[in-house]
CSV table of C-alpha atoms in Angstrom, one decimal:
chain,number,residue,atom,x,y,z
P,1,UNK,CA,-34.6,-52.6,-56.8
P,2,UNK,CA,-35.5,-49.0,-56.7
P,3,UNK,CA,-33.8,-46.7,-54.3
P,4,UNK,CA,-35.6,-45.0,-52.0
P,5,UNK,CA,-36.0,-41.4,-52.8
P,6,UNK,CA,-35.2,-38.8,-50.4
P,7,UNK,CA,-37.3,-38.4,-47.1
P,8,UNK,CA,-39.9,-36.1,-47.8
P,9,UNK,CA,-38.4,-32.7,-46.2
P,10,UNK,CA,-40.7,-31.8,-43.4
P,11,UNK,CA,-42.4,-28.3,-43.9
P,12,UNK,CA,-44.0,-25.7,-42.0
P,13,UNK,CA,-46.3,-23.1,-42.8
P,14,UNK,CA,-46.0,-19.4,-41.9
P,15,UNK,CA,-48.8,-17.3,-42.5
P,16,UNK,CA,-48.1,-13.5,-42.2
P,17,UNK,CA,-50.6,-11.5,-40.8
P,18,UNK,CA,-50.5,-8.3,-42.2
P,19,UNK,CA,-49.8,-5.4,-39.9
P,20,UNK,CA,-49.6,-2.6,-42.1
P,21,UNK,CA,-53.0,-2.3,-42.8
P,22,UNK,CA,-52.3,-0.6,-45.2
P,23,UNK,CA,-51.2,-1.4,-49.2
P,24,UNK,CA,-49.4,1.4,-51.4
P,25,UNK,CA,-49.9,1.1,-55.2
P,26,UNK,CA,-47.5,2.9,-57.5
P,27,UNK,CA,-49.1,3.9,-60.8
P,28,UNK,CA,-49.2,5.9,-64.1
P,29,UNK,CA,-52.2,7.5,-65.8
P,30,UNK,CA,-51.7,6.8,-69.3
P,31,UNK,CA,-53.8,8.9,-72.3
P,32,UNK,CA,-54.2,7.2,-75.5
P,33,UNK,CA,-53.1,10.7,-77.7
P,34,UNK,CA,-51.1,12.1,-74.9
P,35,UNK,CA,-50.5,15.3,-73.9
P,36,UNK,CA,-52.9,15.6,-71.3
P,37,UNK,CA,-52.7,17.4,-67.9
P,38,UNK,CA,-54.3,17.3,-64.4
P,39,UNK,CA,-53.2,18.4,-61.3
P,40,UNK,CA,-52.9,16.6,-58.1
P,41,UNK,CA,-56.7,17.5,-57.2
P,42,UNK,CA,-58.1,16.5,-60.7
P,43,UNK,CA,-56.6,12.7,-59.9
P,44,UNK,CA,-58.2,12.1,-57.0
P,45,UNK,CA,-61.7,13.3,-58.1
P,46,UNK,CA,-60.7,10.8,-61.3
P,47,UNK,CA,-60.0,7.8,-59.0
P,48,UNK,CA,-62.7,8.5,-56.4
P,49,UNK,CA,-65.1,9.1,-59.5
P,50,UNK,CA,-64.2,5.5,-60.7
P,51,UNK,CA,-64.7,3.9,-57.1
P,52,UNK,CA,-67.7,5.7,-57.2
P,53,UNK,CA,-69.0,3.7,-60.7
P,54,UNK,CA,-68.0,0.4,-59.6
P,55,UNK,CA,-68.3,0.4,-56.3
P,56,UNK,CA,-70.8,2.9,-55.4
P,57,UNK,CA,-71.4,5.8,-52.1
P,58,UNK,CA,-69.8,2.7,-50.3
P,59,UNK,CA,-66.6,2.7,-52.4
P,60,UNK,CA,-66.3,6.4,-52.9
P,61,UNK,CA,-65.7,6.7,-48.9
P,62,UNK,CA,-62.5,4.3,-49.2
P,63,UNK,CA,-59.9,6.2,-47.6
P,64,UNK,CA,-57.9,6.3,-50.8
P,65,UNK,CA,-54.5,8.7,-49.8
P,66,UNK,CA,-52.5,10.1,-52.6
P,67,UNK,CA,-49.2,10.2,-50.9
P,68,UNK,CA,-47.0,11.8,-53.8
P,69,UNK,CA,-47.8,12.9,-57.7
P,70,UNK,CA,-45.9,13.7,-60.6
P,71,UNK,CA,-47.9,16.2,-63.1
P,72,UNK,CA,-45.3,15.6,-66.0
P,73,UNK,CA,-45.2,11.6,-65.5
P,74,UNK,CA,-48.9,11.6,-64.6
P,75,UNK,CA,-47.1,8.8,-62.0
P,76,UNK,CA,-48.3,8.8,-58.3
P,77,UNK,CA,-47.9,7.1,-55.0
P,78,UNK,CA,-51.4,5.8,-53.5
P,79,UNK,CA,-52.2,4.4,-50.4
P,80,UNK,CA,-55.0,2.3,-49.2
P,81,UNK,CA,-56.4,0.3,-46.4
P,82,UNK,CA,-55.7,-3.7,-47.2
P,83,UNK,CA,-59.4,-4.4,-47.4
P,84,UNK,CA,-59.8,-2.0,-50.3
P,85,UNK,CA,-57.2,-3.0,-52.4
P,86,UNK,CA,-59.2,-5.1,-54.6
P,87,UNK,CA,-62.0,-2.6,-54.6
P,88,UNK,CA,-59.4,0.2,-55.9
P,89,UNK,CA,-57.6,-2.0,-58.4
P,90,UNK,CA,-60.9,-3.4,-59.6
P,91,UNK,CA,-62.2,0.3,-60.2
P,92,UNK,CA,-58.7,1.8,-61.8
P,93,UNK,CA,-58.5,-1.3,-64.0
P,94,UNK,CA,-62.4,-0.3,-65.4
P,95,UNK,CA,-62.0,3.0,-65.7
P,96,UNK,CA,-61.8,4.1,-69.5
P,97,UNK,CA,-62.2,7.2,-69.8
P,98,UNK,CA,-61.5,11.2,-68.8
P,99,UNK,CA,-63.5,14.3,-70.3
P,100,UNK,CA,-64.1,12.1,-73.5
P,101,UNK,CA,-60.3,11.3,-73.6
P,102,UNK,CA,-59.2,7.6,-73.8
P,103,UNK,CA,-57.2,6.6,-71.0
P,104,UNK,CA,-55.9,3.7,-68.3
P,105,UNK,CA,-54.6,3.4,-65.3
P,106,UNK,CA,-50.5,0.9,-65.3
P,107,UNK,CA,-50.3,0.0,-62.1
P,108,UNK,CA,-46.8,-0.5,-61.7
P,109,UNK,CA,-46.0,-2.0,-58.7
P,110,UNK,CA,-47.8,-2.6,-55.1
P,111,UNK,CA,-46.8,-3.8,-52.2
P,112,UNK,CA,-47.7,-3.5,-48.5
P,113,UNK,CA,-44.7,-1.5,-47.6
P,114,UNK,CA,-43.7,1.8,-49.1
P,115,UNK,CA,-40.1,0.9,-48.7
P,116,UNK,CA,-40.4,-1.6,-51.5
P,117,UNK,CA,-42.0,0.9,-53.4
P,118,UNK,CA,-38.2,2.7,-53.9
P,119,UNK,CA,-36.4,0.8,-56.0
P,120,UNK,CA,-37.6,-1.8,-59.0
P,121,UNK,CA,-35.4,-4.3,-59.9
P,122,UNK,CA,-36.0,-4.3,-63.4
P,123,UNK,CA,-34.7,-1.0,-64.1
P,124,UNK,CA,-31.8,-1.3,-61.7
P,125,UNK,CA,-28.7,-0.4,-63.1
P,126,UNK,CA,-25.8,-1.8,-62.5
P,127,UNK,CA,-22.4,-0.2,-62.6
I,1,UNK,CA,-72.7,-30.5,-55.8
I,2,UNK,CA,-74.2,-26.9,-53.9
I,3,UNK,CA,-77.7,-26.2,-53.9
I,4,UNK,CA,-78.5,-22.6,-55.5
I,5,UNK,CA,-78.4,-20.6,-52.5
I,6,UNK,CA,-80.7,-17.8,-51.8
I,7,UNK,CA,-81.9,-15.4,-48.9
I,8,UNK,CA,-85.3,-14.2,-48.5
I,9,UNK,CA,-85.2,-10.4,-46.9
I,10,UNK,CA,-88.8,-9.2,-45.6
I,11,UNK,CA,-89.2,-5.8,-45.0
I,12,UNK,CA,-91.8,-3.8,-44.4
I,13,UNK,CA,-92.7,-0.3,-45.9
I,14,UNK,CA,-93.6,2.7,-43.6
I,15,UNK,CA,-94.7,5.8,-45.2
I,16,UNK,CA,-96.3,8.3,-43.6
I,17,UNK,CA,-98.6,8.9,-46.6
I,18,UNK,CA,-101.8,6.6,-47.1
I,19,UNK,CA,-101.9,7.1,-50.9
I,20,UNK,CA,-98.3,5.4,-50.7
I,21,UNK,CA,-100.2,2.2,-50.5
I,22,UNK,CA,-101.1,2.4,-54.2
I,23,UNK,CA,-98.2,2.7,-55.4
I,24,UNK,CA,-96.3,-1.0,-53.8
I,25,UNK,CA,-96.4,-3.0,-56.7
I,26,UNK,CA,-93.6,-5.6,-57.9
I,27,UNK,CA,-92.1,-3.2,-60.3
I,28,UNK,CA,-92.4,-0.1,-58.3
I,29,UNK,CA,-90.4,-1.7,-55.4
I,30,UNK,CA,-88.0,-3.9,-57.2
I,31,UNK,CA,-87.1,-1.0,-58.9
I,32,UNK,CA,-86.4,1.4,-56.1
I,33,UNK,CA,-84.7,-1.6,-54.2
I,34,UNK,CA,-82.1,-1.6,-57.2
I,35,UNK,CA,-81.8,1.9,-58.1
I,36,UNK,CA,-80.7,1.8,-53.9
I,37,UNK,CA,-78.2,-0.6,-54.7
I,38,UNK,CA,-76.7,1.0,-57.7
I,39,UNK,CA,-76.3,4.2,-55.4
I,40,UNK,CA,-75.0,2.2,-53.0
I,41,UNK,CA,-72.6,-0.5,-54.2
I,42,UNK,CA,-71.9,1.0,-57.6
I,43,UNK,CA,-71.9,-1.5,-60.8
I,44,UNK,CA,-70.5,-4.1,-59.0
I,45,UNK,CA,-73.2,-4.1,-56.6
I,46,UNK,CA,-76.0,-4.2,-59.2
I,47,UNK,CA,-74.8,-6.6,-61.0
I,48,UNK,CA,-74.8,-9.0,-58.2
I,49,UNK,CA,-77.7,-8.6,-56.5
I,50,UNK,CA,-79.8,-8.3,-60.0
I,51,UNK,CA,-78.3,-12.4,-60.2
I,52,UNK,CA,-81.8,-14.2,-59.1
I,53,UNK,CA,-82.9,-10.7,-57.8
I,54,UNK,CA,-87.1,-10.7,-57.4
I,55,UNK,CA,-90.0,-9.2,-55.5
I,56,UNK,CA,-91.2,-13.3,-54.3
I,57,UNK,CA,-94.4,-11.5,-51.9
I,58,UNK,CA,-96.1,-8.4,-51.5
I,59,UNK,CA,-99.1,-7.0,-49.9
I,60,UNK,CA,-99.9,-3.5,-50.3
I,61,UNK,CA,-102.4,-3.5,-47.6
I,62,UNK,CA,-99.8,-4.1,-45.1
I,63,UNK,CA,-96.8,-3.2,-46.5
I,64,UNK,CA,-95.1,-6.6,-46.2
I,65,UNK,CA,-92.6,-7.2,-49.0
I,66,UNK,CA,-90.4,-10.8,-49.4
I,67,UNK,CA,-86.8,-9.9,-51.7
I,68,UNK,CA,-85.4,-12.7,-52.9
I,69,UNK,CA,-81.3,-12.5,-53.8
I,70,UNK,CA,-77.9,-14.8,-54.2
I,71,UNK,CA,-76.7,-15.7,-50.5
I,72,UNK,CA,-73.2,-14.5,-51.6
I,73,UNK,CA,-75.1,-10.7,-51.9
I,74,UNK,CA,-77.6,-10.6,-49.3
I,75,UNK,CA,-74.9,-8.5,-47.1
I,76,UNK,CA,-75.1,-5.4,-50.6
I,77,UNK,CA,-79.2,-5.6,-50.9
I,78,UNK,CA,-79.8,-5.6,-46.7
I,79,UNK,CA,-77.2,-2.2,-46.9
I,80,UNK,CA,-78.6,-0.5,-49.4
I,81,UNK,CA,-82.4,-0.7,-48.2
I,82,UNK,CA,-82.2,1.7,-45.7
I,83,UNK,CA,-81.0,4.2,-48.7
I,84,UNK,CA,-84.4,4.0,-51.0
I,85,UNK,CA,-86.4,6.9,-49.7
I,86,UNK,CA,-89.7,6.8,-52.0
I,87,UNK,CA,-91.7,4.4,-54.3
I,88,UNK,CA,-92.1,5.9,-58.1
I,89,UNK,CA,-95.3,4.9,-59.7
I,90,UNK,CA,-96.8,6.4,-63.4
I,91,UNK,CA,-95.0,9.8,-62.2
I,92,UNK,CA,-96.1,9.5,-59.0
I,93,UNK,CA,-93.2,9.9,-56.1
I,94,UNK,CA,-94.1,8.9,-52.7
I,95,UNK,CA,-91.9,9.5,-49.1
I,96,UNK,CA,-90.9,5.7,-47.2
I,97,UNK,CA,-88.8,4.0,-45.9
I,98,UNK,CA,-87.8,-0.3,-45.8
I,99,UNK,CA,-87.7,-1.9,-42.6
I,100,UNK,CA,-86.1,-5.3,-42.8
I,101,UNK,CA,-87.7,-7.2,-40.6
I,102,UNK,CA,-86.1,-10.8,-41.3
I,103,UNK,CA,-83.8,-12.8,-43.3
I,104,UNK,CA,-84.4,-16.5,-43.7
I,105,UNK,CA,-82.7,-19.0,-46.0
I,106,UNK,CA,-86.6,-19.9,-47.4
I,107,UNK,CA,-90.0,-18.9,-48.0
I,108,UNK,CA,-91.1,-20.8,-45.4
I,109,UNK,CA,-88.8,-19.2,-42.4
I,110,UNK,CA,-89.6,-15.8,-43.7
I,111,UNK,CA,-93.6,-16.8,-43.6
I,112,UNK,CA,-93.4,-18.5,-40.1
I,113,UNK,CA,-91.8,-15.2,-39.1
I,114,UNK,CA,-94.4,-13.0,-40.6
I,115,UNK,CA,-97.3,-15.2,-38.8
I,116,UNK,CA,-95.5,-14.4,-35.5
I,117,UNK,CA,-95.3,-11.0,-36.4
I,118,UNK,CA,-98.7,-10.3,-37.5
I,119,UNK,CA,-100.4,-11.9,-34.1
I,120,UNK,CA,-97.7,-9.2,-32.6
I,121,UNK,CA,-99.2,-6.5,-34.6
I,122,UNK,CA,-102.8,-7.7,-34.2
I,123,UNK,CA,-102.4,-7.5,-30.5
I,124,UNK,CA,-100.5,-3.9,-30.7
I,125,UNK,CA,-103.5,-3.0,-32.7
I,126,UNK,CA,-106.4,-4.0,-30.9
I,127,UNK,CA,-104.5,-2.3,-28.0
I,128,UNK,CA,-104.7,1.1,-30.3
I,129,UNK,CA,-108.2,0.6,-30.9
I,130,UNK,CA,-110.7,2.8,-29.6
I,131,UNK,CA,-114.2,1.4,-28.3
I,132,UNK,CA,-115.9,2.3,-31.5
I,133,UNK,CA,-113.0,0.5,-33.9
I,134,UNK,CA,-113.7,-2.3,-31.7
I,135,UNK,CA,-117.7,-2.3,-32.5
I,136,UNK,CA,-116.0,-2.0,-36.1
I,137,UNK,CA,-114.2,-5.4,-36.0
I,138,UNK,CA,-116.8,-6.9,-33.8
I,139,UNK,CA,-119.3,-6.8,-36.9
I,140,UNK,CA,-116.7,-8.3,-38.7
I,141,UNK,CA,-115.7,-10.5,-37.0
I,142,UNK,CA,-119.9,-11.7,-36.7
I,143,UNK,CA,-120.4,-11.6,-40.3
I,144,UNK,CA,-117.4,-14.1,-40.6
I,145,UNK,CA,-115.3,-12.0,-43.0
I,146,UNK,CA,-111.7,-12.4,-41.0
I,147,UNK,CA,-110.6,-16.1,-41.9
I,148,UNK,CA,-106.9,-15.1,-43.6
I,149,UNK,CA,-104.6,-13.6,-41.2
I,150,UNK,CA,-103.7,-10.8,-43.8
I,151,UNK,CA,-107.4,-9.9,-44.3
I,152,UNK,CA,-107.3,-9.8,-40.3
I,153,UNK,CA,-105.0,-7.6,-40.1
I,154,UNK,CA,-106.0,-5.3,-43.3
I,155,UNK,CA,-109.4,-4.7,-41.6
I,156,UNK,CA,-107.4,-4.0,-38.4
I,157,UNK,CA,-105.4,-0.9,-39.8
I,158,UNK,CA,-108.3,0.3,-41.7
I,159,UNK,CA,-110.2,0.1,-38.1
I,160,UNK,CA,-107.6,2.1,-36.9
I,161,UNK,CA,-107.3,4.7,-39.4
I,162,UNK,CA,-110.9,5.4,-38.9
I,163,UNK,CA,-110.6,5.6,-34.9
């Protein structure tokens, strides 16, 4: 005589409508032999310029905002309306090369909320 | 199992230039139809719509082309036609411009369509016309040469080019 098994718990669905509208993508430029510098102007043109190969005049005019930008890390903050995320990531990830110099985009972390951007739980330190 | 989806876009290409005319051929606008969409939609884009991408119907004489794409694309080749601004031909550039003036699921929407639109033009036409293009397509239209709606409306604009 089996037992009955528990009574299937009963669930609901909650489906989260984005309000933000906006997602923010924390990333690092990375250079295959290093050593390479650009200034807050020079990343921009570098990630409109790979919108622009993928995606075309259409996804050049993404309104891709870099909200902060570290010149020694080669690390920024980006932000960018929810329906170009996959258009941005998609272009960053295909994106080999600058001035003949191999390189790639890490996106580290992303997220629909900058808040969640501050702290990473894998290099959290604990005391 | 899904059929193979397509969409048939017709457009029609205006140019202000006659000698334009000579230079609509399959190649000629397929190719300026993609170049638009490379400028347009980048890589991504071109890669798409180049999946089942072809020039299905053309007639120089009227400018009627029929672009056949992938249904999941249509949305990247109708954008980008209004960015192709001439027709390249052996070296030759020529000023136009596409108007899309349909987009059916099949050939035979697009061609129902064009029928309707043609008796529209016809009538536009012969409204244009002065009294000697009309002696013009009256002796035509005796000799029995208009039988095909296309011919009809070939010898139409030519009528009107010379009134």
């Amino acid at each position: 005589m089996a037992e009955p098994g528990p009574a299937p718990a009963a669930s609901d669905r909650l489906v989260l409508k984005n309000g933000s509208g906006h997602h923010y993508v924390k990333l690092r430029l990375e250079f295959q032999d290093g050593g390479m510098r650009l200034n807050a102007a020079h990343f921009k043109q570098l990630i409109l310029s790979a919108l622009k190969e993928l995606h075309g005049e259409v996804g050049a005019a993404l309104p891709v905002d870099v909200l902060t930008y570290e010149e020694k890390t080669l690390s920024a903050i980006l932000r960018v309306p929810s329906s170009g995320l996959v258009k941005l990531w998609s272009a960053l990830t295909l994106l080999g090369s600058y001035q003949n110099r191999k390189c790639a985009f890490r996106v580290i972390q992303t997220s629909p909320f900058l808040l969640a951007l501050s702290g990473n739980s894998r290099e959290l330190l604990l005391d | 199992r899904a059929a193979l989806r397509c969409r048939y876009l017709l457009c029609e290409i205006v140019s202000e230039d006659p000698r334009c005319r000579q230079c609509i051929d399959e190649r000629a606008v397929g190719a300026a139809a993609k170049d638009a969409v490379a400028r347009t939609h980048g890589d991504y884009g071109l890669a798409c719509c180049s999946i089942s991408f072809t020039v299905k119907y053309l007639n120089a004489y009227t400018g009627i082309v029929l672009l056949r794409c992938r249904k999941d694309f249509y949305r990247l080749l109708w954008s980008a036609l209004p960015f192709v601004t001439y027709l390249e031909n052996r070296n030759q550039r020529y000023s136009c411009f596409f108007n899309t003036l349909h987009v059916g699921g099949t050939i035979r929407t697009c061609q129902k369509f064009l029928v309707q639109y043609n008796r529209k033009q016809l009538l536009l036409l012969l409204h244009n016309c002065t009294s000697e293009g009309k002696q013009l397509l009256h002796s035509y239209i005796l000799k029995g040469a208009l039988l095909h709606m296309d011919f009809v409306l070939c010898c139409m604009m030519h009528v009107f080019h010379f009134s």
